[in-house]
Amino acid sequence: MLLYPFLQPVLANNQPPDLARSAEMPLMISVLVGLCLLVLILETQSRTANTRLIALLGVLVAINSALRFLEVGIPGPGGFSPIFVLIILTGYVFGASFGFLMGALTMLVSALITGGVGPWLPGQMLAAGWIGLSAPLMRRVVVQFNWTDKPQEIYLLTAFSILWGFAYGAIMNLWTWPFIVGPAGQSWMPGIGLGEVLRRYLAYYLITSFVWDLMGAAGNAILFLIFGRPILRALRRFHRRFSFRYINVDVLESPKGFVG
Amino acid sequence: MTPQIHTWAWITWLVSATILISRTRNPLYLTLIFFVIYILAVRLNRVMDNQRPILIIRLAVSFILFSAILNALFAHYGSTILFHIPDAFPIIGGVITLEGFIFGAINGLVLACIFGAFSVVSMALPTRSIIRLLPRAYYPAAVVLSIAMTFLPSTLRQFNQIREAQAVRGHRMRGIKDWLPLVMPLLIGGLERAFNLSESMTARGFSSRLEVRPTAYRQVIALISLAALLGGWLLRLQGEFRTAGAILIFAGGALIGWLIWRSGRASPATTYRRERWFATDSLIVLCASLTWVAHFFPIFVSITNPLSFSPYPSLALPEFNPWIGLSILGLLGPLVAMHQEVTPSLDRNIPANPETPAL
């Protein structure tokens, strides 16, 4: 839905942008993204719904929101935020659904406590959710190359966090970019062709967001290199502790004896 | 103390304010909306005996200034040229126009109004009222939110305790590496508490109803509803299919609503305390809704594009229709309820069943 400026050339339409309509469009996108988010949370929560994971998710969201709360008090440079490390690592260790909920709910809770609730919140929740959702993809690479518990694992996750440092800003820009009237070389117009849309968006991104997101990406990298390994170890240890299963009492009392 | 206004009355007020803000670019109406929001924020602050300063004006000034300067530097368009930046400067080189400043300032004002409206509702509604709005289908997510909101103050307290304990041991904060002895005990302590909490929840029978996997049927419905939203959105962007797009979006939204309702039936809910609806709530809803519904009445329709305004290509004074101005004042509705003192007989939260002890 957010990618529609890039899809528009396929559905070519040479109408000029309608200013009166453009005022309503960011709000409309927020409503539509909010509806998509409702469906996604409904689906993902069912996959995470057991008491251990719910309690764990609640406490981790509280810790991450506390970090964001501290960040509001002591703001970092540019787009620096300490919350993405935990979102990536929980998605990486506990799985995609858990990571998605961790990202989305961290944004919601921290918005509630910092007064950051607004039409931009569904977009933030979705983008942060995607970060956690995509983190398990790195696990495949780590397993493939047998990098578990090796420095390469942290380097890979650091590179992943740098990528998301830029991608998060680029996704959030799409909420307003099509409706901003700016210089011709940076503004979206219907029917200008896919190559031109990409070129203009890149120009807009480089001018307005690159430095901001660079700080965010650099912050993610520093935090990963310093905190990544100990946090990963702690999460793995607790993942094993949280992965036990209850055995039905009938099975325990069966003639075959104790089942562990 | 919290003013006696129902949560849904506040939500209606917020939706009305947001619709109004998104429909207009006229700076006169936007300024009026902003001052209405500011009056409510000041009054709320006083009624709730809040000692925190109201930041709405400061934020609005920064939004407007930042947006105006940025737009003027990047958008070299308009007929009233103020000065010229040499073309040797990439991107910002060119004419700087008054129209560019004004357009950016209006964008900043829109942002300030949206931020202000949400801030007022955030101030007025306690978090538990917002969580209570979640449909029953989101029971697991609501439990997560409740846990997070409950643990947040203790997490911050724990952070301070760890910081003090480390300081006593001679730990000094010189660089980012020095955060490690603070962050790790906080994380591990939190995980331990999560473990204990999950044990307590299981002991109280939480696990039995939660582990319900989504059925294939439900997933297909979810996919269809998302496809309808996306298809409708793309159609709406095409001039000639806008109505069809709107119908498709509505159908997708309705399907999502049905899905949520259907999923929620599996999670029985018990309401221990139900909010009471007062006459003032009806008045607030009526006044707030009138602010945008009124624009469909003939007295407003007869005026050509009363809400739209663009400073490009040449700046002209925006129109001001007193009827529209009057309708915007409908957003002041919550003031009616803010003069009331909270007395036991007016307590908004009443037990759903008087015989059920409040938990």
Coordinates of C-alpha atoms in Angstrom, one line a residue:
Chain A
M1 CA 0.0 0.0 0.0
L2 CA 2.8 2.4 0.9
L3 CA 4.6 1.4 -2.4
Y4 CA 1.8 2.7 -4.6
P5 CA 3.9 5.6 -6.0
F6 CA 6.1 2.9 -7.5
L7 CA 3.1 0.9 -8.7
Q8 CA 1.4 3.9 -10.2
P9 CA 3.4 3.9 -13.4
V10 CA 2.0 0.4 -14.1
L11 CA -1.5 1.8 -13.7
A12 CA -0.5 4.9 -15.8
N13 CA -2.5 7.9 -15.1
N14 CA -1.5 11.3 -16.3
Q15 CA -3.7 13.4 -14.0
P16 CA -2.0 16.2 -12.1
P17 CA -1.8 15.7 -8.3
D18 CA -5.0 17.0 -6.7
L19 CA -4.0 19.2 -3.8
A20 CA -7.4 19.2 -2.1
R21 CA -7.3 15.4 -2.2
S22 CA -3.7 15.2 -1.0
A23 CA -4.6 16.7 2.4
E24 CA -6.8 13.7 3.1
M25 CA -4.4 11.0 1.7
P26 CA -1.9 10.7 4.6
L27 CA -4.8 10.1 7.0
M28 CA -6.4 7.6 4.6
I29 CA -3.1 5.7 4.4
S30 CA -3.0 5.7 8.2
V31 CA -6.5 4.2 8.4
L32 CA -5.7 1.6 5.7
V33 CA -2.3 0.7 7.3
G34 CA -4.1 0.5 10.7
L35 CA -6.6 -2.0 9.2
C36 CA -3.8 -4.1 7.8
L37 CA -2.0 -4.0 11.2
L38 CA -5.2 -5.2 12.9
V39 CA -5.3 -8.3 10.6
L40 CA -1.5 -8.9 11.1
I41 CA -1.7 -8.7 14.9
L42 CA -4.7 -10.9 14.9
E43 CA -2.8 -13.6 13.0
T44 CA 0.6 -13.3 14.7
Q45 CA -0.8 -13.2 18.3
S46 CA -2.4 -16.6 17.8
R47 CA 1.0 -18.1 17.0
T48 CA 2.6 -16.6 20.1
A49 CA -0.3 -17.2 22.4
N50 CA 0.9 -19.2 25.4
T51 CA 1.4 -17.9 28.9
R52 CA 5.2 -18.1 28.8
L53 CA 5.6 -16.2 25.6
I54 CA 2.9 -13.7 26.6
A55 CA 4.6 -12.9 29.9
L56 CA 8.0 -12.8 28.2
L57 CA 6.7 -10.5 25.5
G58 CA 5.0 -8.2 28.0
V59 CA 8.2 -7.8 30.0
L60 CA 10.5 -7.4 27.0
V61 CA 8.1 -4.7 25.6
A62 CA 8.3 -3.0 29.0
I63 CA 12.1 -3.0 29.0
N64 CA 12.3 -1.8 25.4
S65 CA 9.7 1.0 26.0
A66 CA 11.7 2.0 29.1
L67 CA 14.7 2.4 26.8
R68 CA 12.7 4.6 24.5
F69 CA 11.4 6.6 27.4
L70 CA 15.0 7.1 28.5
E71 CA 15.9 8.1 24.9
V72 CA 13.2 10.8 25.0
G73 CA 14.8 12.2 28.1
I74 CA 18.3 12.0 26.8
P75 CA 17.9 12.2 23.0
G76 CA 20.6 10.6 20.8
P77 CA 21.9 12.1 17.6
G78 CA 19.6 12.1 14.6
G79 CA 17.6 8.9 14.2
F80 CA 19.5 7.0 16.9
S81 CA 17.2 4.8 19.0
P82 CA 18.2 2.0 21.3
I83 CA 15.0 -0.1 20.7
F84 CA 15.9 -1.8 17.5
V85 CA 18.6 -4.1 19.0
L86 CA 16.1 -5.9 21.2
I87 CA 13.5 -6.1 18.4
I88 CA 16.0 -7.7 16.1
L89 CA 17.4 -10.1 18.6
T90 CA 14.0 -11.3 20.0
G91 CA 12.8 -11.9 16.4
Y92 CA 16.0 -13.7 15.7
V93 CA 15.8 -16.0 18.8
F94 CA 12.1 -16.4 19.4
G95 CA 10.8 -16.4 15.8
A96 CA 9.0 -14.1 13.3
S97 CA 5.6 -13.8 15.0
F98 CA 7.2 -12.9 18.3
G99 CA 9.5 -10.4 16.6
F100 CA 6.6 -8.8 14.8
L101 CA 4.6 -8.4 18.0
M102 CA 7.7 -7.1 19.8
G103 CA 8.3 -4.4 17.3
A104 CA 4.7 -3.4 16.9
L105 CA 3.8 -3.4 20.6
T106 CA 7.0 -1.6 21.6
M107 CA 6.0 1.3 19.4
L108 CA 2.5 1.3 20.8
V109 CA 3.4 1.2 24.5
S110 CA 6.2 3.7 24.1
A111 CA 3.9 6.0 22.2
L112 CA 1.3 5.7 25.0
I113 CA 3.9 6.7 27.7
T114 CA 5.7 9.4 25.7
G115 CA 2.5 11.0 24.2
G116 CA 3.6 10.0 20.7
V117 CA 0.2 8.7 19.6
G118 CA -0.8 10.0 16.3
P119 CA -1.8 9.1 12.7
W120 CA 1.9 8.1 12.1
L121 CA 1.7 5.3 14.8
P122 CA 0.2 2.5 12.6
G123 CA 3.0 3.1 10.1
Q124 CA 5.7 3.0 12.9
M125 CA 4.1 -0.1 14.4
L126 CA 4.1 -1.9 11.0
A127 CA 7.7 -0.9 10.1
A128 CA 9.0 -1.9 13.5
G129 CA 7.0 -5.1 13.3
W130 CA 8.7 -5.9 9.9
I131 CA 12.1 -5.5 11.5
G132 CA 11.3 -8.3 14.1
L133 CA 9.5 -10.3 11.4
S134 CA 12.4 -10.4 9.1
A135 CA 15.1 -11.1 11.7
P136 CA 14.7 -14.9 11.6
L137 CA 15.9 -14.7 7.9
M138 CA 19.4 -14.2 9.3
R139 CA 19.1 -17.4 11.3
R140 CA 19.0 -19.3 8.0
V141 CA 22.2 -17.7 6.9
V142 CA 23.9 -18.4 10.3
V143 CA 22.8 -22.0 10.2
Q144 CA 23.9 -22.4 6.6
F145 CA 27.4 -21.2 7.3
N146 CA 27.6 -22.7 10.8
W147 CA 28.2 -19.3 12.4
T148 CA 26.2 -19.9 15.6
D149 CA 28.0 -18.4 18.6
K150 CA 30.8 -17.1 16.4
P151 CA 31.7 -13.5 15.8
Q152 CA 30.4 -13.7 12.3
E153 CA 26.9 -14.1 13.7
I154 CA 27.1 -10.7 15.4
Y155 CA 28.7 -9.1 12.4
L156 CA 25.8 -10.4 10.2
L157 CA 23.2 -9.1 12.7
T158 CA 25.1 -5.8 12.8
A159 CA 24.9 -5.5 9.0
F160 CA 21.2 -6.4 9.2
S161 CA 20.6 -3.7 11.8
I162 CA 22.4 -1.1 9.6
L163 CA 20.2 -2.1 6.7
W164 CA 17.1 -1.6 8.8
G165 CA 18.4 1.7 10.1
F166 CA 18.0 3.1 6.6
A167 CA 15.0 1.0 5.6
Y168 CA 12.9 2.1 8.6
G169 CA 13.3 5.7 7.6
A170 CA 12.8 5.0 3.9
I171 CA 9.5 3.2 4.7
M172 CA 8.3 5.9 7.1
N173 CA 9.0 8.6 4.4
L174 CA 6.6 6.8 2.1
W175 CA 3.7 7.8 4.4
T176 CA 4.0 11.5 3.3
W177 CA 6.4 11.7 0.3
P178 CA 3.7 11.3 -2.4
F179 CA 1.8 14.3 -1.0
I180 CA 4.6 16.7 -0.4
V181 CA 4.9 19.4 -3.0
G182 CA 8.6 20.1 -3.4
P183 CA 11.2 20.7 -6.1
A184 CA 10.4 18.9 -9.4
G185 CA 13.4 16.5 -9.0
Q186 CA 12.2 15.2 -5.6
S187 CA 8.4 15.2 -5.8
W188 CA 6.1 12.4 -6.9
M189 CA 3.8 13.0 -9.9
P190 CA 1.4 10.4 -11.3
G191 CA 2.5 8.8 -14.6
I192 CA 6.2 9.8 -14.5
G193 CA 7.5 6.3 -15.0
L194 CA 9.1 3.8 -12.6
G195 CA 12.7 4.9 -13.2
E196 CA 11.9 8.5 -12.7
V197 CA 9.9 7.7 -9.5
L198 CA 12.9 5.8 -8.1
R199 CA 15.3 8.6 -9.1
R200 CA 13.1 11.3 -7.4
Y201 CA 12.6 9.2 -4.3
L202 CA 16.3 8.6 -4.0
A203 CA 17.0 12.3 -4.4
Y204 CA 14.4 13.2 -1.8
Y205 CA 15.7 10.5 0.6
L206 CA 19.3 11.6 0.2
I207 CA 18.5 15.2 0.9
T208 CA 16.0 14.9 3.7
S209 CA 16.6 11.7 5.5
F210 CA 20.0 10.2 4.7
V211 CA 22.0 11.9 7.4
W212 CA 19.3 11.3 10.0
D213 CA 19.1 7.6 9.2
L214 CA 22.9 7.3 9.0
M215 CA 23.0 8.2 12.7
G216 CA 20.3 5.6 13.4
A217 CA 22.2 2.9 11.4
A218 CA 25.5 3.8 13.0
G219 CA 23.8 3.7 16.5
N220 CA 22.4 0.3 15.7
A221 CA 25.8 -1.0 14.6
I222 CA 27.6 0.4 17.8
L223 CA 24.9 -1.1 20.1
F224 CA 25.1 -4.4 18.3
L225 CA 28.8 -4.6 18.5
I226 CA 28.8 -3.8 22.2
F227 CA 25.6 -5.4 23.5
G228 CA 24.8 -7.9 20.8
R229 CA 26.7 -10.9 22.1
P230 CA 25.7 -10.8 25.8
I231 CA 22.1 -10.0 25.0
L232 CA 21.9 -12.8 22.5
R233 CA 23.4 -15.3 25.1
A234 CA 20.9 -14.2 27.7
L235 CA 18.0 -14.5 25.3
R236 CA 19.1 -18.0 24.1
R237 CA 19.5 -19.1 27.8
F238 CA 15.9 -18.0 28.6
H239 CA 14.6 -19.4 25.3
R240 CA 15.7 -22.8 26.5
R241 CA 14.1 -22.2 29.9
F242 CA 10.9 -21.0 28.3
S243 CA 10.7 -23.9 25.8
F244 CA 9.8 -26.6 28.3
R245 CA 6.5 -28.4 27.8
Y246 CA 3.9 -29.6 30.2
I247 CA 3.2 -33.3 30.1
N248 CA -0.3 -34.6 30.8
V249 CA -0.5 -36.3 34.2
D250 CA -2.1 -39.4 32.5
V251 CA 1.1 -39.8 30.5
L252 CA 3.2 -39.6 33.7
E253 CA 1.1 -42.2 35.4
S254 CA 1.1 -44.6 32.4
P255 CA 2.5 -48.1 32.9
K256 CA 5.4 -47.2 30.7
G257 CA 6.7 -45.0 33.5
F258 CA 8.0 -41.5 33.7
V259 CA 8.2 -39.5 30.5
G260 CA 10.6 -36.5 30.8
Chain B
M1 CA -8.6 14.4 38.8
T2 CA -9.8 13.1 35.4
P3 CA -12.8 15.0 33.9
Q4 CA -16.1 13.1 33.6
I5 CA -16.0 12.3 29.9
H6 CA -16.7 8.9 28.4
T7 CA -13.9 7.2 26.5
W8 CA -16.0 7.0 23.3
A9 CA -17.0 10.6 23.6
W10 CA -13.3 11.5 23.5
I11 CA -12.7 9.1 20.6
T12 CA -15.5 10.8 18.7
W13 CA -14.0 14.2 19.4
L14 CA -10.6 13.0 18.2
V15 CA -12.0 11.5 15.0
S16 CA -14.0 14.7 14.3
A17 CA -11.0 16.9 14.9
T18 CA -8.8 14.7 12.7
I19 CA -11.3 14.7 9.9
L20 CA -11.6 18.4 10.1
I21 CA -7.8 19.0 10.1
S22 CA -7.3 16.7 7.2
R23 CA -10.0 18.4 5.1
T24 CA -8.7 21.9 5.3
R25 CA -5.6 23.7 4.3
N26 CA -7.1 27.2 5.1
P27 CA -4.7 28.7 7.6
L28 CA -7.5 30.7 9.3
Y29 CA -9.5 27.6 10.1
L30 CA -6.4 25.7 11.1
T31 CA -5.4 28.5 13.5
L32 CA -8.9 28.4 15.0
I33 CA -8.7 24.6 15.4
F34 CA -5.3 24.9 17.0
F35 CA -6.5 27.5 19.6
V36 CA -9.6 25.3 20.4
I37 CA -7.2 22.4 21.1
Y38 CA -4.9 24.7 23.1
I39 CA -7.8 25.9 25.3
L40 CA -8.8 22.3 26.0
A41 CA -5.2 21.4 26.8
V42 CA -4.9 24.3 29.3
R43 CA -8.3 23.5 30.9
L44 CA -7.5 19.8 31.1
N45 CA -4.2 20.6 32.8
R46 CA -5.9 22.7 35.4
V47 CA -8.8 20.2 36.0
M48 CA -6.4 17.3 36.4
D49 CA -4.1 19.4 38.6
N50 CA -1.2 18.6 36.3
Q51 CA 2.0 20.4 37.2
R52 CA 3.6 19.6 33.8
P53 CA 4.0 22.5 31.4
I54 CA 1.9 22.4 28.2
L55 CA 4.3 22.0 25.3
I56 CA 1.7 22.3 22.5
I57 CA 2.6 26.0 21.6
R58 CA 6.3 25.4 21.8
L59 CA 6.0 22.3 19.5
A60 CA 3.7 24.2 17.1
V61 CA 6.2 27.0 16.7
S62 CA 9.0 24.6 16.0
F63 CA 6.9 22.5 13.6
I64 CA 5.8 25.7 11.7
L65 CA 9.3 27.3 11.6
F66 CA 11.0 24.1 10.6
S67 CA 8.5 23.2 7.9
A68 CA 8.4 26.8 6.5
I69 CA 12.2 27.1 6.2
L70 CA 12.6 23.6 4.8
N71 CA 9.9 24.1 2.2
A72 CA 11.1 27.6 1.2
L73 CA 14.7 26.2 0.7
F74 CA 13.6 23.2 -1.4
A75 CA 10.6 24.5 -3.3
H76 CA 11.7 27.3 -5.6
Y77 CA 8.2 28.2 -6.7
G78 CA 5.9 31.2 -6.3
S79 CA 5.7 34.7 -7.6
T80 CA 6.7 36.8 -4.6
I81 CA 10.5 36.4 -4.6
L82 CA 12.1 37.3 -1.3
F83 CA 15.8 36.7 -2.1
H84 CA 18.0 34.5 -4.3
I85 CA 20.4 31.8 -3.2
P86 CA 23.3 31.4 -5.8
D87 CA 22.8 28.4 -8.1
A88 CA 26.2 27.2 -7.1
F89 CA 24.6 25.7 -4.0
P90 CA 23.1 22.4 -5.0
I91 CA 19.4 21.8 -4.2
I92 CA 18.8 25.0 -2.2
G93 CA 20.1 27.3 -4.9
G94 CA 17.4 29.3 -6.5
V95 CA 14.7 31.8 -5.6
I96 CA 13.2 31.8 -2.1
T97 CA 9.6 32.8 -2.2
L98 CA 7.0 34.0 0.3
E99 CA 4.6 31.3 -1.1
G100 CA 7.2 28.6 -0.3
F101 CA 7.4 29.8 3.3
I102 CA 3.6 30.0 3.7
F103 CA 3.0 26.6 2.2
G104 CA 5.5 25.0 4.6
A105 CA 4.1 26.9 7.5
I106 CA 0.6 25.6 6.7
N107 CA 2.0 22.0 6.6
G108 CA 3.6 22.6 10.0
L109 CA 0.3 24.0 11.4
V110 CA -1.5 20.9 10.2
L111 CA 1.0 18.7 11.9
A112 CA 0.8 20.8 15.1
C113 CA -3.0 20.5 15.1
I114 CA -2.9 16.7 14.7
F115 CA -0.3 16.4 17.4
G116 CA -2.2 18.7 19.7
A117 CA -5.5 16.8 19.2
F118 CA -3.8 13.5 20.0
S119 CA -2.0 15.0 23.0
V120 CA -5.3 16.3 24.5
V121 CA -6.8 12.8 24.3
S122 CA -3.7 11.2 25.6
M123 CA -3.9 13.6 28.6
A124 CA -7.5 13.0 29.2
L125 CA -7.7 9.2 28.9
P126 CA -5.9 6.9 31.3
T127 CA -4.0 4.0 29.6
R128 CA -6.4 1.5 31.0
S129 CA -9.3 3.1 29.1
I130 CA -7.3 2.9 25.8
I131 CA -6.5 -0.8 26.4
R132 CA -10.1 -1.4 27.3
L133 CA -11.1 -0.3 23.8
L134 CA -9.3 -3.3 22.3
P135 CA -11.8 -5.8 20.9
R136 CA -12.1 -9.2 22.6
A137 CA -10.3 -10.9 19.6
Y138 CA -7.1 -9.1 20.8
Y139 CA -7.2 -10.6 24.2
P140 CA -3.6 -12.0 24.1
A141 CA -2.3 -8.7 22.7
A142 CA -4.2 -6.8 25.4
V143 CA -2.7 -9.1 28.1
V144 CA 0.8 -8.2 26.7
L145 CA 0.0 -4.5 26.8
S146 CA -1.3 -4.7 30.3
I147 CA 1.8 -6.6 31.5
A148 CA 4.0 -4.1 29.7
M149 CA 2.2 -1.1 31.1
T150 CA 2.3 -2.6 34.6
F151 CA 5.9 -3.6 34.4
L152 CA 7.1 -0.3 32.9
P153 CA 7.3 1.8 36.1
S154 CA 9.0 -1.1 38.0
T155 CA 11.4 -1.5 35.1
L156 CA 12.4 2.2 35.3
R157 CA 12.7 1.8 39.1
Q158 CA 14.8 -1.3 38.7
F159 CA 17.0 0.6 36.2
N160 CA 17.6 3.4 38.8
Q161 CA 18.3 0.8 41.5
I162 CA 20.9 -1.0 39.3
R163 CA 22.5 2.4 38.4
E164 CA 22.8 3.3 42.1
A165 CA 24.1 -0.1 43.0
Q166 CA 26.8 0.1 40.3
A167 CA 27.7 3.6 41.3
V168 CA 28.3 2.5 44.9
R169 CA 30.7 -0.1 43.5
G170 CA 32.6 2.7 41.8
H171 CA 31.1 2.3 38.3
R172 CA 31.3 5.5 36.3
M173 CA 29.5 6.4 33.0
R174 CA 32.2 7.5 30.6
G175 CA 31.1 6.0 27.3
I176 CA 28.6 3.8 25.7
K177 CA 30.4 0.6 26.9
D178 CA 29.7 1.6 30.5
W179 CA 26.0 1.0 29.8
L180 CA 26.6 -2.8 29.6
P181 CA 26.6 -3.4 33.5
L182 CA 23.3 -1.5 33.6
V183 CA 21.5 -3.0 30.6
M184 CA 22.4 -6.7 31.3
P185 CA 21.1 -6.9 34.9
L186 CA 18.0 -5.0 33.8
L187 CA 17.4 -7.5 31.0
I188 CA 18.1 -10.6 33.0
G189 CA 16.1 -9.4 36.0
G190 CA 13.2 -8.7 33.6
L191 CA 13.4 -12.2 32.0
E192 CA 13.4 -13.8 35.5
R193 CA 10.3 -11.8 36.4
A194 CA 8.7 -12.9 33.1
F195 CA 9.4 -16.5 34.0
N196 CA 7.8 -16.1 37.5
L197 CA 4.9 -14.3 36.0
S198 CA 4.2 -17.0 33.4
E199 CA 4.2 -19.6 36.2
S200 CA 1.7 -17.6 38.2
M201 CA -0.5 -17.1 35.1
T202 CA -0.4 -20.8 34.3
A203 CA -1.3 -21.7 37.9
R204 CA -4.3 -19.4 37.5
G205 CA -5.5 -21.2 34.4
F206 CA -4.4 -18.7 31.7
S207 CA -2.9 -21.2 29.3
S208 CA -5.9 -23.3 28.5
R209 CA -7.8 -20.9 26.3
L210 CA -5.0 -19.0 24.7
E211 CA -3.3 -21.6 22.4
V212 CA -5.8 -21.4 19.6
R213 CA -4.2 -21.6 16.2
P214 CA -5.7 -19.6 13.3
T215 CA -7.7 -21.8 11.0
A216 CA -7.1 -21.9 7.2
Y217 CA -10.6 -20.5 6.7
R218 CA -9.8 -17.5 8.9
Q219 CA -6.5 -16.9 7.1
V220 CA -8.2 -17.0 3.7
I221 CA -10.7 -14.4 4.9
A222 CA -7.8 -12.2 6.2
L223 CA -6.0 -12.4 2.9
I224 CA -9.2 -11.6 0.9
S225 CA -9.8 -8.5 3.2
L226 CA -6.3 -7.3 2.7
A227 CA -6.5 -7.8 -1.1
A228 CA -9.7 -5.8 -1.1
L229 CA -8.1 -3.0 0.8
L230 CA -5.1 -2.9 -1.5
G231 CA -7.2 -3.2 -4.7
G232 CA -9.6 -0.5 -3.5
W233 CA -6.7 1.8 -2.6
L234 CA -5.1 1.4 -6.1
L235 CA -8.5 1.9 -7.8
R236 CA -9.2 5.0 -5.7
L237 CA -6.0 6.5 -7.0
Q238 CA -7.3 6.2 -10.5
G239 CA -9.5 9.2 -11.3
E240 CA -12.3 7.2 -13.1
F241 CA -12.5 4.3 -10.6
R242 CA -12.6 6.2 -7.3
T243 CA -16.1 5.1 -6.4
A244 CA -15.4 1.5 -7.1
G245 CA -12.2 1.8 -5.0
A246 CA -14.2 3.3 -2.1
I247 CA -16.7 0.4 -2.3
L248 CA -13.9 -2.2 -2.3
I249 CA -12.1 -0.5 0.7
F250 CA -15.4 -0.4 2.6
A251 CA -15.9 -4.1 1.8
G252 CA -12.4 -5.0 3.0
G253 CA -12.9 -2.9 6.2
A254 CA -16.2 -4.6 6.8
L255 CA -14.7 -8.1 6.3
I256 CA -11.9 -7.2 8.8
G257 CA -14.6 -6.0 11.2
W258 CA -16.4 -9.3 10.8
L259 CA -13.2 -11.3 11.2
I260 CA -12.4 -9.5 14.5
W261 CA -15.9 -9.9 15.8
R262 CA -15.9 -13.6 14.8
S263 CA -12.5 -14.2 16.4
G264 CA -13.6 -12.4 19.5
R265 CA -16.4 -14.8 20.2
A266 CA -13.9 -17.4 21.3
S267 CA -12.7 -15.0 24.1
P268 CA -15.4 -14.4 26.7
A269 CA -15.0 -11.1 28.4
T270 CA -16.2 -10.0 31.9
T271 CA -16.7 -6.4 32.6
Y272 CA -16.2 -5.5 36.3
R273 CA -16.6 -1.8 35.9
R274 CA -18.6 -0.2 33.1
E275 CA -18.3 3.5 32.2
R276 CA -21.4 5.5 32.6
W277 CA -22.7 7.7 29.7
F278 CA -23.9 11.1 30.8
A279 CA -25.9 13.8 28.9
T280 CA -22.7 15.8 28.6
D281 CA -21.2 12.9 26.6
S282 CA -24.0 13.1 24.1
L283 CA -23.5 16.8 23.8
I284 CA -19.8 16.4 23.2
V285 CA -20.5 13.8 20.5
L286 CA -23.2 16.0 18.9
C287 CA -21.0 19.1 18.8
A288 CA -17.9 17.3 17.6
S289 CA -19.8 15.5 14.8
L290 CA -21.4 18.7 13.7
T291 CA -18.0 20.3 13.1
W292 CA -17.6 18.2 10.0
V293 CA -21.1 16.9 9.2
A294 CA -22.2 20.6 9.0
H295 CA -20.0 21.0 5.9
F296 CA -22.5 18.8 3.9
F297 CA -25.3 21.3 4.7
P298 CA -26.4 23.7 1.8
I299 CA -25.1 26.8 3.6
F300 CA -21.6 25.4 3.3
V301 CA -22.0 23.6 0.0
S302 CA -22.9 26.8 -1.8
I303 CA -19.5 28.2 -1.1
T304 CA -16.8 27.2 -3.6
N305 CA -14.2 25.0 -1.9
P306 CA -14.4 26.8 1.5
L307 CA -11.9 24.7 3.2
S308 CA -9.2 24.5 0.5
F309 CA -6.4 27.0 0.2
S310 CA -3.1 27.1 -1.7
P311 CA -0.6 30.0 -1.6
Y312 CA 0.7 28.9 -5.1
P313 CA 1.3 30.4 -7.6
S314 CA 0.5 33.9 -6.1
L315 CA -0.3 34.5 -2.5
A316 CA -3.9 35.7 -1.8
L317 CA -5.8 36.1 1.5
P318 CA -7.7 33.0 2.5
E319 CA -11.5 33.2 2.7
F320 CA -13.2 33.0 6.1
N321 CA -16.8 31.8 6.4
P322 CA -18.2 32.7 9.9
W323 CA -20.5 29.6 9.8
I324 CA -17.5 27.3 9.3
G325 CA -15.7 29.2 12.1
L326 CA -18.7 28.7 14.3
S327 CA -18.9 25.0 13.5
I328 CA -15.2 24.5 14.5
L329 CA -16.1 25.9 17.9
G330 CA -18.1 22.7 18.4
L331 CA -14.8 21.0 19.3
L332 CA -14.9 23.0 22.5
G333 CA -17.7 20.6 23.7
P334 CA -15.5 18.8 26.3
L335 CA -15.3 22.1 28.2
V336 CA -18.9 21.6 29.3
A337 CA -17.9 18.5 31.3
M338 CA -14.7 19.9 32.7
H339 CA -16.3 22.2 35.2
Q340 CA -17.9 19.3 37.1
E341 CA -16.4 18.2 40.4
V342 CA -16.0 14.4 40.9
T343 CA -18.5 13.3 43.6
P344 CA -19.2 9.7 44.6
S345 CA -22.7 9.8 42.9
L346 CA -21.1 10.9 39.7
D347 CA -18.4 8.3 39.7
R348 CA -18.0 7.2 36.1
N349 CA -16.8 3.7 36.8
I350 CA -19.7 1.7 38.2
P351 CA -19.7 -2.0 38.8
A352 CA -21.5 -3.9 36.0
N353 CA -23.1 -6.1 38.6
P354 CA -23.5 -4.3 42.0
E355 CA -23.1 -7.6 43.8
T356 CA -19.8 -8.4 42.2
P357 CA -16.9 -7.1 44.2
A358 CA -14.7 -4.7 42.2
L359 CA -11.3 -6.2 41.5

